[in-house]
Short mmCIF file of C-alpha atoms (C1' of nucleotides) in Angstrom, two decimals:
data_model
loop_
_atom_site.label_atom_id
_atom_site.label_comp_id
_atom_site.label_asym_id
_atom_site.label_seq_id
_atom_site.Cartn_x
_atom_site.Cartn_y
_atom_site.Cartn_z
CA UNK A 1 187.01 175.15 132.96
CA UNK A 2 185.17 173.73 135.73
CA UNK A 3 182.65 176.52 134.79
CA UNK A 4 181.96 175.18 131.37
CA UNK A 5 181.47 171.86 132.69
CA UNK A 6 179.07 172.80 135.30
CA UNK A 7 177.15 174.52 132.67
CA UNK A 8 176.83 172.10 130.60
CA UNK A 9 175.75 169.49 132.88
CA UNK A 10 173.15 171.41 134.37
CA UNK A 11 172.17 172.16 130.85
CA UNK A 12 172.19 168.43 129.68
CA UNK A 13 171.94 166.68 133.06
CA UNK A 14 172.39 162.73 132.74
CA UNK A 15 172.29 162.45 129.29
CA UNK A 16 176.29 162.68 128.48
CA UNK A 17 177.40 160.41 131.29
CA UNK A 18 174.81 157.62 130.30
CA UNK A 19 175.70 158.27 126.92
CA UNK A 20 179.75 157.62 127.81
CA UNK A 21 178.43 154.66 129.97
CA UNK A 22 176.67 152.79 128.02
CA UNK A 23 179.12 153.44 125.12
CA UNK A 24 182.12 151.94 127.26
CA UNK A 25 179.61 149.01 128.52
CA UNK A 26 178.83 148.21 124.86
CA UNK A 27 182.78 147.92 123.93
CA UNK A 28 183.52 145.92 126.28
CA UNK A 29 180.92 143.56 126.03
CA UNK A 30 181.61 143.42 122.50
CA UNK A 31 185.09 142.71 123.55
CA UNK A 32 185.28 140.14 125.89
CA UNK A 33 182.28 138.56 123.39
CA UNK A 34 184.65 138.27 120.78
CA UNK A 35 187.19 136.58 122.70
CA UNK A 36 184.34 133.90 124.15
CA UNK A 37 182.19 133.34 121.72
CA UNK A 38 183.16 134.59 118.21
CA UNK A 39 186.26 133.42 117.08
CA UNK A 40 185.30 132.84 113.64
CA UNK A 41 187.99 134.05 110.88
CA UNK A 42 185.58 136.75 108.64
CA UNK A 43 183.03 137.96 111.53
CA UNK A 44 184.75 141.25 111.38
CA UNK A 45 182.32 142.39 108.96
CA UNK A 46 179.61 141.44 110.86
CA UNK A 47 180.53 143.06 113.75
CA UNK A 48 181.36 146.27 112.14
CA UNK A 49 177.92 146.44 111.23
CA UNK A 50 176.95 145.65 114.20
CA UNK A 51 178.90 147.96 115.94
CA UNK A 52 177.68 150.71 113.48
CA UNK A 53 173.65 149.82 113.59
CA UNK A 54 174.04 150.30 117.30
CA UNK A 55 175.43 153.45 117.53
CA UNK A 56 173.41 154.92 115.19
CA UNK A 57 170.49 153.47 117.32
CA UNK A 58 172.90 155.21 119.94
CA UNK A 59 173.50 158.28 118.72
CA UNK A 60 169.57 158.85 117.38
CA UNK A 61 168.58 158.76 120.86
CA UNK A 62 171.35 161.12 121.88
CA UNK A 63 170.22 163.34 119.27
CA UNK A 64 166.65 163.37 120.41
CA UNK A 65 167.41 163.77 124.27
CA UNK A 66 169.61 166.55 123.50
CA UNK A 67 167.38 168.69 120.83
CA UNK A 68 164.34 167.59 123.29
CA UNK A 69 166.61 170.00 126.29
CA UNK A 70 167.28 172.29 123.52
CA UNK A 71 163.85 172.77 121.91
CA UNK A 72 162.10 173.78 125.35
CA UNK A 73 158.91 175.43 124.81
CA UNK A 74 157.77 177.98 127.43
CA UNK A 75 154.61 180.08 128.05
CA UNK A 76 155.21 183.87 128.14
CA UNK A 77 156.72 185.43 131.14
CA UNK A 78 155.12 188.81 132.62
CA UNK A 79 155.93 191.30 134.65
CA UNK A 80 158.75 190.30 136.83
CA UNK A 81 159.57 187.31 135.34
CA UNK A 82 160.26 189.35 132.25
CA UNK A 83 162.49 192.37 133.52
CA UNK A 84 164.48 189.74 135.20
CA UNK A 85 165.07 187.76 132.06
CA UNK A 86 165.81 190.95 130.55
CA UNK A 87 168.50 192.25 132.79
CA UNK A 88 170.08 188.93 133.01
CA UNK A 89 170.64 189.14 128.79
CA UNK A 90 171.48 192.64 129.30
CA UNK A 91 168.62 193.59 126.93
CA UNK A 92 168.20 197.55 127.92
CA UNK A 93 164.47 199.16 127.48
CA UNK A 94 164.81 200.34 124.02
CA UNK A 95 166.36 197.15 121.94
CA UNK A 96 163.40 195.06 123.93
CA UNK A 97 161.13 197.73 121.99
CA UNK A 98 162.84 197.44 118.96
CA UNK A 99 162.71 193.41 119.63
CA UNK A 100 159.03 193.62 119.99
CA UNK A 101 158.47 195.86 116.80
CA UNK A 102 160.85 193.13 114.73
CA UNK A 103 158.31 190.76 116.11
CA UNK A 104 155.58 192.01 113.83
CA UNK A 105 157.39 192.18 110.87
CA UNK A 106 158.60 195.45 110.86
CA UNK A 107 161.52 196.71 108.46
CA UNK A 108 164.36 198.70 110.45
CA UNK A 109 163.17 201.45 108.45
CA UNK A 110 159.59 201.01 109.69
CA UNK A 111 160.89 200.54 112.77
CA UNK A 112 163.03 203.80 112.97
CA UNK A 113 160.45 205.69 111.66
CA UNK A 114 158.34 204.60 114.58
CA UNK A 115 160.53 205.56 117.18
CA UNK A 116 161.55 208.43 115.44
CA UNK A 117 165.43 207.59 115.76
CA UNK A 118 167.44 207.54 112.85
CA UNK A 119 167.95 204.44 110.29
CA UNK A 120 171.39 203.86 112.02
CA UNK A 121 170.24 204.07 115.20
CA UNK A 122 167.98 201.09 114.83
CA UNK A 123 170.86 198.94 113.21
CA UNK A 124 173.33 199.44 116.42
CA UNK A 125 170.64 198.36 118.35
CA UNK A 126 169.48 195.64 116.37
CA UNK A 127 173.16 194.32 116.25
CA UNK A 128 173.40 194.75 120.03
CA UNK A 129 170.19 192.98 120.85
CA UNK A 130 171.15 190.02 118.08
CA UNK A 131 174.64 189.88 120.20
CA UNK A 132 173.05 189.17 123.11
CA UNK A 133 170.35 187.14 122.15
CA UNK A 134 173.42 185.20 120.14
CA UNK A 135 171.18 185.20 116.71
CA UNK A 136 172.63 186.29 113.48
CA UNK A 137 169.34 187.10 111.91
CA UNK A 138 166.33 189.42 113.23
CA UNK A 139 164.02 185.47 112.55
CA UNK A 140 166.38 183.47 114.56
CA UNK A 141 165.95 186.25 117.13
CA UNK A 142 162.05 186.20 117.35
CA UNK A 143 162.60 182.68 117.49
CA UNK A 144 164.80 182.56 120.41
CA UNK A 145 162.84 185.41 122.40
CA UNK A 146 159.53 183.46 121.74
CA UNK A 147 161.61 180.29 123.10
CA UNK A 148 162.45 181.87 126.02
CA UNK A 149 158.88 183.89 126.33
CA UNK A 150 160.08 187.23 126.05
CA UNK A 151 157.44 187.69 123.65
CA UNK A 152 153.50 188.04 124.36
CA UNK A 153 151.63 186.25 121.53
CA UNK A 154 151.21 187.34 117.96
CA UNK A 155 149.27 190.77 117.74
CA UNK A 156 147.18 190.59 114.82
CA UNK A 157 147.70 193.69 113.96
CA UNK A 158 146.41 193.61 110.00
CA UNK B 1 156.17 148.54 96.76
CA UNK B 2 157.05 150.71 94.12
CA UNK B 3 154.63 153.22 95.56
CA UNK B 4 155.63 152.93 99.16
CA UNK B 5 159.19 153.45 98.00
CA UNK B 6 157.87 156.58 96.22
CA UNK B 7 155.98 157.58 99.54
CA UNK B 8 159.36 157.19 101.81
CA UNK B 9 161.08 158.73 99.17
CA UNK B 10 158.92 161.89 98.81
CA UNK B 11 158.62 162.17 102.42
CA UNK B 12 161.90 162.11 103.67
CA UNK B 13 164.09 163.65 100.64
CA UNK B 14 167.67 162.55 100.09
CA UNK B 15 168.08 161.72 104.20
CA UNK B 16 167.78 158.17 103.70
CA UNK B 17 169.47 157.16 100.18
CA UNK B 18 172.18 159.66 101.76
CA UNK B 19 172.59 157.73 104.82
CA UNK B 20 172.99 154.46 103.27
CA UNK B 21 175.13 155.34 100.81
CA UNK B 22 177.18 157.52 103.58
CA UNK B 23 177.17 153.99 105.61
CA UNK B 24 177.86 151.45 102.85
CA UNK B 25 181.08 153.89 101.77
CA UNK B 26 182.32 154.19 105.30
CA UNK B 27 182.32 150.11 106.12
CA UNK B 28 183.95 149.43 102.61
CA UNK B 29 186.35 152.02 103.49
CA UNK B 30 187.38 151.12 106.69
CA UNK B 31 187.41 147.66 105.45
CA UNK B 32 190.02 148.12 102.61
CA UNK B 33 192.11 150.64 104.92
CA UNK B 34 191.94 147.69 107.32
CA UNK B 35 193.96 145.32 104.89
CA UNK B 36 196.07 148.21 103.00
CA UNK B 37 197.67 149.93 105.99
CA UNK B 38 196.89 148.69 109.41
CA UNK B 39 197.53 145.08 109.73
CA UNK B 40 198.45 145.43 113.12
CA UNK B 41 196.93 143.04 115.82
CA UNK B 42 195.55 144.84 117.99
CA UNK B 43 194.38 147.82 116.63
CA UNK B 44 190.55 146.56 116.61
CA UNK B 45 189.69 147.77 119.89
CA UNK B 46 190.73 151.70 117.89
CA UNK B 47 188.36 150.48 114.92
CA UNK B 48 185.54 149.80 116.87
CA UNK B 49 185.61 153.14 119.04
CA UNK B 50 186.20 154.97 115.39
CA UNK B 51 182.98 153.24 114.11
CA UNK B 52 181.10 153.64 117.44
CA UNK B 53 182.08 157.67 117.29
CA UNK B 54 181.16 157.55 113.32
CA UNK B 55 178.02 156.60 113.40
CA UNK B 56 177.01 157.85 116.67
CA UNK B 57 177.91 161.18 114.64
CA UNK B 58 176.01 160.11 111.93
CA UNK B 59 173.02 158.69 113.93
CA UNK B 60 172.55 162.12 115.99
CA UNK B 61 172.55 163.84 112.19
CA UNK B 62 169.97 161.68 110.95
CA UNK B 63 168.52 161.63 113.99
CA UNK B 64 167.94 165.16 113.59
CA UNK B 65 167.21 165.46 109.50
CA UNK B 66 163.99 162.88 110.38
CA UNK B 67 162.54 164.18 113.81
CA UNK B 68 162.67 167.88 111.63
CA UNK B 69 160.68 166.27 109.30
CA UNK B 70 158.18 164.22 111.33
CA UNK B 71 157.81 166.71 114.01
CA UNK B 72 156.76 169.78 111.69
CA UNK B 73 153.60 167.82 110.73
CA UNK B 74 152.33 168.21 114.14
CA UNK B 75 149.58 170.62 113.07
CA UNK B 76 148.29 173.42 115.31
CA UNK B 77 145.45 173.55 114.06
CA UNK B 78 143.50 170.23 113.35
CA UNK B 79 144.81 168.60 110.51
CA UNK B 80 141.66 168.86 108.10
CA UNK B 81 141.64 173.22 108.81
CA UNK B 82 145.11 173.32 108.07
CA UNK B 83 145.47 171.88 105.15
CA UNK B 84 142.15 173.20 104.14
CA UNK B 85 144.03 176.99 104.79
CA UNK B 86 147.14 176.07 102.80
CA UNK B 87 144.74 175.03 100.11
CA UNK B 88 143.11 178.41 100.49
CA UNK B 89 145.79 180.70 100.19
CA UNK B 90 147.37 177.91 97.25
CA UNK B 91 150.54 177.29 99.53
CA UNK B 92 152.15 173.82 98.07
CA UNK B 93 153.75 171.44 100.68
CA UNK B 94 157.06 172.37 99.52
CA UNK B 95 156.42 175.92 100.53
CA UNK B 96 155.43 175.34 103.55
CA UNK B 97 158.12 173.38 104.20
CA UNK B 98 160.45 176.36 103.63
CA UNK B 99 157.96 178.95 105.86
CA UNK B 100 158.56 176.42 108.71
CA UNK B 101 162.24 176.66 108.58
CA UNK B 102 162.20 180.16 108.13
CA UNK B 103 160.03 180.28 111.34
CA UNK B 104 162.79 178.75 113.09
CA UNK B 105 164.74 181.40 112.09
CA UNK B 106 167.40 179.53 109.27
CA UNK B 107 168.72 181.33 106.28
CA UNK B 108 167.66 180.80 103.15
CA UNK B 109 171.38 179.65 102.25
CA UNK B 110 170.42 176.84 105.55
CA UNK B 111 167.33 175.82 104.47
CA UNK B 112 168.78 174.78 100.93
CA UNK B 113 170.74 172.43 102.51
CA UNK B 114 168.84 171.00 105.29
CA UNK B 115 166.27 170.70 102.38
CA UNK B 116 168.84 169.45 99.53
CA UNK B 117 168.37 171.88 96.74
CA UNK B 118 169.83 174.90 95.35
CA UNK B 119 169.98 178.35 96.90
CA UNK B 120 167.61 179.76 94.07
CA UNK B 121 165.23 177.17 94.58
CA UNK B 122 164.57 178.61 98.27
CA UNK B 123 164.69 182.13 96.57
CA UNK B 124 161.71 181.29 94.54
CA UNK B 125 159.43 179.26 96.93
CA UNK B 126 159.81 182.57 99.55
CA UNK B 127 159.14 184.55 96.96
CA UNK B 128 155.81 182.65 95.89
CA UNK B 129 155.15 181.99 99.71
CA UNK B 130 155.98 186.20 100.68
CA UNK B 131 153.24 186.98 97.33
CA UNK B 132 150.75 184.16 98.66
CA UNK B 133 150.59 185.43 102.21
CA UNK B 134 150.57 188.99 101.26
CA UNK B 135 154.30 189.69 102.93
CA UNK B 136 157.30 191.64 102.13
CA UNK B 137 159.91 189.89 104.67
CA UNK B 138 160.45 187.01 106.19
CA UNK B 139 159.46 188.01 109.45
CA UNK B 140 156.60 189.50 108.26
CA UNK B 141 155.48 186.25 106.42
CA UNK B 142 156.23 183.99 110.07
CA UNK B 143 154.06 186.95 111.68
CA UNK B 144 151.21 186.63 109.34
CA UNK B 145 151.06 182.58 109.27
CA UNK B 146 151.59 182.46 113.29
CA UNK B 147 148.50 184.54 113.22
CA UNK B 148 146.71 182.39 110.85
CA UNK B 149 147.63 179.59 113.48
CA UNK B 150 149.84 177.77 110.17
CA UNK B 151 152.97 177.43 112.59
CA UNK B 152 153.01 175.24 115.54
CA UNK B 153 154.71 177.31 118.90
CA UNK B 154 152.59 179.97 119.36
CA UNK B 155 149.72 180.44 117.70
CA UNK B 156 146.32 182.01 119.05
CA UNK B 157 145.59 180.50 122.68
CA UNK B 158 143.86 183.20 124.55
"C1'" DG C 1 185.62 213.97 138.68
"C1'" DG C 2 185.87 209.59 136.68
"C1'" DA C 3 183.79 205.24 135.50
"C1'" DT C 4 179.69 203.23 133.52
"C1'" DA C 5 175.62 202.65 130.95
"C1'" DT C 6 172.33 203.99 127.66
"C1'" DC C 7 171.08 206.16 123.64
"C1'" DC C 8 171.81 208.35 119.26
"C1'" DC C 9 174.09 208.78 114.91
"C1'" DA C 10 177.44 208.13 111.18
"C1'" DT C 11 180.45 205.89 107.62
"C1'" DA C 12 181.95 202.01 105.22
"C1'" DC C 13 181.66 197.51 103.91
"C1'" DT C 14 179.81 192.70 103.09
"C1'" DT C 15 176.15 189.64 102.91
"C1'" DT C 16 171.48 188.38 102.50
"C1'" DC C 17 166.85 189.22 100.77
"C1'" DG C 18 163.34 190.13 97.61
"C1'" DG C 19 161.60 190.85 92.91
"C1'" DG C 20 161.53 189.75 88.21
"C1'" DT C 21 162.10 186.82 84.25
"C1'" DG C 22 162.64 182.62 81.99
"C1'" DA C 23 163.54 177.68 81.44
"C1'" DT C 24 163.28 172.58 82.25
"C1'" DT C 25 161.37 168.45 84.10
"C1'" DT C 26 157.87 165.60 86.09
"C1'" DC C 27 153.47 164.28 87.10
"C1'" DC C 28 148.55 164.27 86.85
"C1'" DG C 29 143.84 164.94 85.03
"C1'" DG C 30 140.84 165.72 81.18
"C1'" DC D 1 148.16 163.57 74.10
"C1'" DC D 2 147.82 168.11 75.70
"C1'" DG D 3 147.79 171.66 79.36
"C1'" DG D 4 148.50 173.01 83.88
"C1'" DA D 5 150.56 172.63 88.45
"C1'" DA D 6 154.61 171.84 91.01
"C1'" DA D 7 159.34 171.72 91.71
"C1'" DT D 8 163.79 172.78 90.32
"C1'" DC D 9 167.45 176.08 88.90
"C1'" DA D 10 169.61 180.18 86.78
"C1'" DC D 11 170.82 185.18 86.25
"C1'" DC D 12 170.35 189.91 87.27
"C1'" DC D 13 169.61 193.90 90.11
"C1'" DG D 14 168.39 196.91 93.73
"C1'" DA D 15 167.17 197.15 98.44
"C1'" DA D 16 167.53 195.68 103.03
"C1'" DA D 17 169.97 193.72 106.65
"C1'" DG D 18 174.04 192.84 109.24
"C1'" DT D 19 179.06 193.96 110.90
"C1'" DA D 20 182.62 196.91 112.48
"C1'" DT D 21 184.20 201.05 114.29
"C1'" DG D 22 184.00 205.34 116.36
"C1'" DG D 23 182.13 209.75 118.08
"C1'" DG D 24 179.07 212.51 121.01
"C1'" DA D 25 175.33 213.42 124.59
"C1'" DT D 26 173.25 212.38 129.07
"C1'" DA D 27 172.52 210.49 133.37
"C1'" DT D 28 173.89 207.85 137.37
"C1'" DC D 29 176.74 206.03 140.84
"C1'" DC D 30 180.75 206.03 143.70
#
DNA sequence: GGATATCCCATACTTTCGGGTGATTTCCGG
DNA sequence: CCGGAAATCACCCGAAAGTATGGGATATCC
């Protein structure tokens, strides 16, 4: 549990706390306002669309300083850099290979016929290498390995 | 006005008129619910936090719908060349809408509904887009148009 | 020798893609 | 007003991709 947490703040840093901050501040404020100031019978309205402009405004802002963290671009890691990424997902020699040749557009059949490994062969590892890189689809996995720079730029290769 | 109506409209889809609408129902909901069931005193301090968690839900979504849509734009290549390119190979906007999602790595089943139309509709601008860039799969089509320099990310550097 | 990891392959099954055809609507230019 | 481009949607069909499970072959490390 503590685990999870710590992961996710390092992943998301101040962003969550400010967020529950600045959320409580606003209630409150709102609050003790409406017991000072407002007393007026049919404000309600008003300050339920108040309330719901601001946390809109709110919850844009969340939106954008969380995809921001999310959406980190990188430049492409090389030698070192790149086995250690590697062995930290697990990736093993062959499914980066078969990574890189899904990279260009290759079919698994393509792909198996260029390794010279069986049809099959090239699914297990393309399941195994989607596992780990948590994608469900060989795009969303060029996508992610570009994200993280496991991937050289695009080889022109027609 | 008509015509920057038309503008918003075409540029941002179903996002907008969505929201609204989505906000409009919600208040008038919450409003009649208010005088139907819960006449308590005070329960207003649990209606605000239920609007403020609402709409902060709703703001992070839109949030999201409209930076997807203003952030694509951001051309890799200047402006003027890329459009010129899409005008070459006879890509329409709407395609190259979809070949940006795809990029990203969505299904065609996600795209259709990040993009508000049917599942077929996606079918036939990848199809069009796949005979246009002279590509069999998906990932072959994001390969070819990263090469091009058509998708922001990576695109030729070195 | 046993545990582990990698690689190879297979079968079976479901889902997604891609290709093809055709149809409707809207909008725009000649 | 007519014709074409663009966008939308539908239906079908075969191929490709993805999921799950399991078996077998090495090689390595303890």
């Amino acid at each position: 549990m503590a685990k999870l947490y710590k992961q996710l703040f390092s992943q998301f840093g101040w962003t969550i706390l400010l967020y529950g901050l600045g959320m409580g501040l606003l209630l409150v404020v709102l609050q003790t306002a409406r017991y000072r100031f407002l007393i007026l019978d049919h404000a309600q309205e008003l300050y339920f669309g108040l309330i719901a402009l601001l946390f809109t405004g709110l919850g844009i802002w969340a939106g954008r300083q969380l995809t921001a963290r999310l959406a980190k671009p990188t430049k492409p890691l090389s030698g070192d850099a790149l086995e250690q990424t590697l062995a930290k997902l697990g990736i093993t020699p062959r499914e980066y290979e078969v990574l890189q040749l899904i990279a260009q557009g290759l079919s698994n059949q393509e792909i198996a016929g260029r390794m010279f490994v069986s049809l099959n062969t090239i699914k297990t590892h393309t399941s195994n290498l989607f596992s780990k890189l948590d994608a469900q689809r060989r795009t969303q996995a060029v996508q992610k390995a570009q994200a993280i720079g496991l991937l050289s730029g695009t080889h022109p290769k027609v």
